[in-house]
PDB file of C-alpha atoms in Angstrom:
ATOM      1  CA  UNK W   1     -13.351  -4.198   0.973  1.00 45.00           C
ATOM      2  CA  UNK W   2     -14.283  -2.361   4.146  1.00 46.00           C
ATOM      3  CA  UNK W   3     -11.964  -1.092   6.842  1.00 48.00           C
ATOM      4  CA  UNK W   4      -9.308  -3.478   8.066  1.00 59.00           C
ATOM      5  CA  UNK W   5      -7.711  -2.507  11.420  1.00 64.00           C
ATOM      6  CA  UNK W   6      -4.295  -0.891  11.109  1.00 88.00           C
ATOM      7  CA  UNK W   7      -4.040  -0.611   7.314  1.00 94.00           C
ATOM      8  CA  UNK W   8      -3.960   3.149   7.300  1.00 94.00           C
ATOM      9  CA  UNK W   9      -1.130   3.040   9.769  1.00 94.00           C
ATOM     10  CA  UNK W  10       0.770   0.629   7.517  1.00 95.00           C
ATOM     11  CA  UNK W  11       0.272   2.850   4.459  1.00 97.00           C
ATOM     12  CA  UNK W  12       1.519   5.849   6.381  1.00 95.00           C
ATOM     13  CA  UNK W  13       4.746   3.922   7.138  1.00 95.00           C
ATOM     14  CA  UNK W  14       5.622   4.308   3.427  1.00 97.00           C
ATOM     15  CA  UNK W  15       7.312   7.489   2.334  1.00 95.00           C
ATOM     16  CA  UNK W  16       5.315   9.953   0.272  1.00 96.00           C
ATOM     17  CA  UNK W  17       6.734   9.658  -3.242  1.00 97.00           C
ATOM     18  CA  UNK W  18       9.142   6.819  -4.048  1.00 97.00           C
ATOM     19  CA  UNK W  19      10.861   4.331  -1.664  1.00 97.00           C
ATOM     20  CA  UNK W  20      12.075   0.742  -1.593  1.00 98.00           C
ATOM     21  CA  UNK W  21      10.750  -2.017   0.590  1.00 98.00           C
ATOM     22  CA  UNK W  22      11.474  -5.629   1.198  1.00 98.00           C
ATOM     23  CA  UNK W  23       8.578  -8.010   0.915  1.00 98.00           C
ATOM     24  CA  UNK W  24       8.691 -11.893   0.746  1.00 96.00           C
ATOM     25  CA  UNK W  25      12.512 -11.749   0.425  1.00 97.00           C
ATOM     26  CA  UNK W  26      12.410  -9.440  -2.648  1.00 98.00           C
ATOM     27  CA  UNK W  27      12.865  -5.761  -3.208  1.00 98.00           C
ATOM     28  CA  UNK W  28       9.969  -3.566  -4.423  1.00 98.00           C
ATOM     29  CA  UNK W  29       9.889   0.077  -5.646  1.00 98.00           C
ATOM     30  CA  UNK W  30       6.898   1.764  -4.037  1.00 98.00           C
ATOM     31  CA  UNK W  31       5.173   4.956  -4.909  1.00 98.00           C
ATOM     32  CA  UNK W  32       2.760   6.510  -2.416  1.00 98.00           C
ATOM     33  CA  UNK W  33       0.625   9.517  -3.334  1.00 98.00           C
ATOM     34  CA  UNK W  34      -1.728  11.243  -0.876  1.00 97.00           C
ATOM     35  CA  UNK W  35      -4.851  13.168  -2.073  1.00 96.00           C
ATOM     36  CA  UNK W  36      -7.569  15.231  -0.534  1.00 93.00           C
ATOM     37  CA  UNK W  37      -5.651  16.463   2.458  1.00 89.00           C
ATOM     38  CA  UNK W  38      -4.692  13.025   3.481  1.00 87.00           C
ATOM     39  CA  UNK W  39      -8.059  11.450   3.013  1.00 93.00           C
ATOM     40  CA  UNK W  40      -7.235   9.191   0.061  1.00 97.00           C
ATOM     41  CA  UNK W  41      -4.067   7.286  -0.844  1.00 98.00           C
ATOM     42  CA  UNK W  42      -2.702   5.556  -3.854  1.00 98.00           C
ATOM     43  CA  UNK W  43       0.022   2.944  -3.447  1.00 98.00           C
ATOM     44  CA  UNK W  44       1.785   1.095  -6.283  1.00 98.00           C
ATOM     45  CA  UNK W  45       4.576  -1.353  -5.606  1.00 98.00           C
ATOM     46  CA  UNK W  46       6.527  -3.152  -8.288  1.00 98.00           C
ATOM     47  CA  UNK W  47       9.015  -5.996  -7.765  1.00 98.00           C
ATOM     48  CA  UNK W  48      12.393  -4.862  -8.845  1.00 98.00           C
ATOM     49  CA  UNK W  49      13.831  -7.313 -11.402  1.00 97.00           C
ATOM     50  CA  UNK W  50      10.538  -9.290 -11.366  1.00 97.00           C
ATOM     51  CA  UNK W  51       6.958  -9.252 -12.541  1.00 97.00           C
ATOM     52  CA  UNK W  52       4.959  -8.909  -9.303  1.00 98.00           C
ATOM     53  CA  UNK W  53       3.112  -5.742  -8.432  1.00 98.00           C
ATOM     54  CA  UNK W  54       0.683  -4.396  -5.743  1.00 98.00           C
ATOM     55  CA  UNK W  55      -1.772  -1.666  -6.463  1.00 98.00           C
ATOM     56  CA  UNK W  56      -4.386  -0.109  -4.194  1.00 98.00           C
ATOM     57  CA  UNK W  57      -6.392   2.896  -3.233  1.00 97.00           C
ATOM     58  CA  UNK W  58      -7.455   3.645   0.295  1.00 96.00           C
ATOM     59  CA  UNK W  59     -10.170   6.109   1.230  1.00 96.00           C
ATOM     60  CA  UNK W  60     -11.063   7.781   4.572  1.00 93.00           C
ATOM     61  CA  UNK W  61     -14.526   9.237   4.734  1.00 89.00           C
ATOM     62  CA  UNK W  62     -16.397  10.815   7.669  1.00 89.00           C
ATOM     63  CA  UNK W  63     -18.114   7.486   8.306  1.00 90.00           C
ATOM     64  CA  UNK W  64     -15.668   4.742   7.235  1.00 88.00           C
ATOM     65  CA  UNK W  65     -12.347   3.705   5.690  1.00 91.00           C
ATOM     66  CA  UNK W  66     -12.244   1.561   2.575  1.00 93.00           C
ATOM     67  CA  UNK W  67      -9.473  -0.363   0.826  1.00 94.00           C
ATOM     68  CA  UNK W  68      -9.897  -0.762  -2.857  1.00 95.00           C
ATOM     69  CA  UNK W  69      -7.277  -3.115  -4.482  1.00 96.00           C
ATOM     70  CA  UNK W  70      -6.705  -2.566  -8.152  1.00 96.00           C
ATOM     71  CA  UNK W  71      -7.470  -5.829 -10.108  1.00 94.00           C
ATOM     72  CA  UNK W  72      -6.110  -8.153  -7.441  1.00 96.00           C
ATOM     73  CA  UNK W  73      -7.325 -10.056  -4.484  1.00 96.00           C
ATOM     74  CA  UNK W  74      -7.832  -8.140  -1.238  1.00 94.00           C
ATOM     75  CA  UNK W  75      -5.760 -10.712   0.622  1.00 95.00           C
ATOM     76  CA  UNK W  76      -2.679 -10.010  -1.532  1.00 97.00           C
ATOM     77  CA  UNK W  77      -2.865  -6.274  -0.733  1.00 96.00           C
ATOM     78  CA  UNK W  78      -3.505  -6.837   2.995  1.00 95.00           C
ATOM     79  CA  UNK W  79      -0.570  -9.334   3.165  1.00 95.00           C
ATOM     80  CA  UNK W  80       1.700  -6.870   1.437  1.00 97.00           C
ATOM     81  CA  UNK W  81       0.749  -3.994   3.746  1.00 96.00           C
ATOM     82  CA  UNK W  82       1.123  -6.209   6.896  1.00 94.00           C
ATOM     83  CA  UNK W  83       4.570  -7.628   5.817  1.00 95.00           C
ATOM     84  CA  UNK W  84       6.722  -5.062   3.925  1.00 97.00           C
ATOM     85  CA  UNK W  85       9.763  -3.581   5.519  1.00 97.00           C
ATOM     86  CA  UNK W  86      10.981  -0.089   4.479  1.00 97.00           C
ATOM     87  CA  UNK W  87      14.597  -0.139   3.297  1.00 96.00           C
ATOM     88  CA  UNK W  88      16.894   2.789   3.946  1.00 83.00           C
ATOM     89  CA  UNK W  89      19.173   2.485   0.929  1.00 66.00           C
TER      90      UNK W  89
END
């Protein structure tokens, strides 16, 4: 999937390392890892006490930005990024 406006900003709202978020009324444990001096990102979120997960890579090049969901629909990843809320617990 090509660049979708604002997704990089959403990814950067997640803490580097591990954090918890709320999404669709459920809690998720999320790991964000940055690579290549902040030019690529790996995000993995797993529903706590459930079976759902979100997995994606995001790449920033000199000419574009690309979202690469891992074995799931693009829409699921975009919906998660646009709707999670970071928890401070």
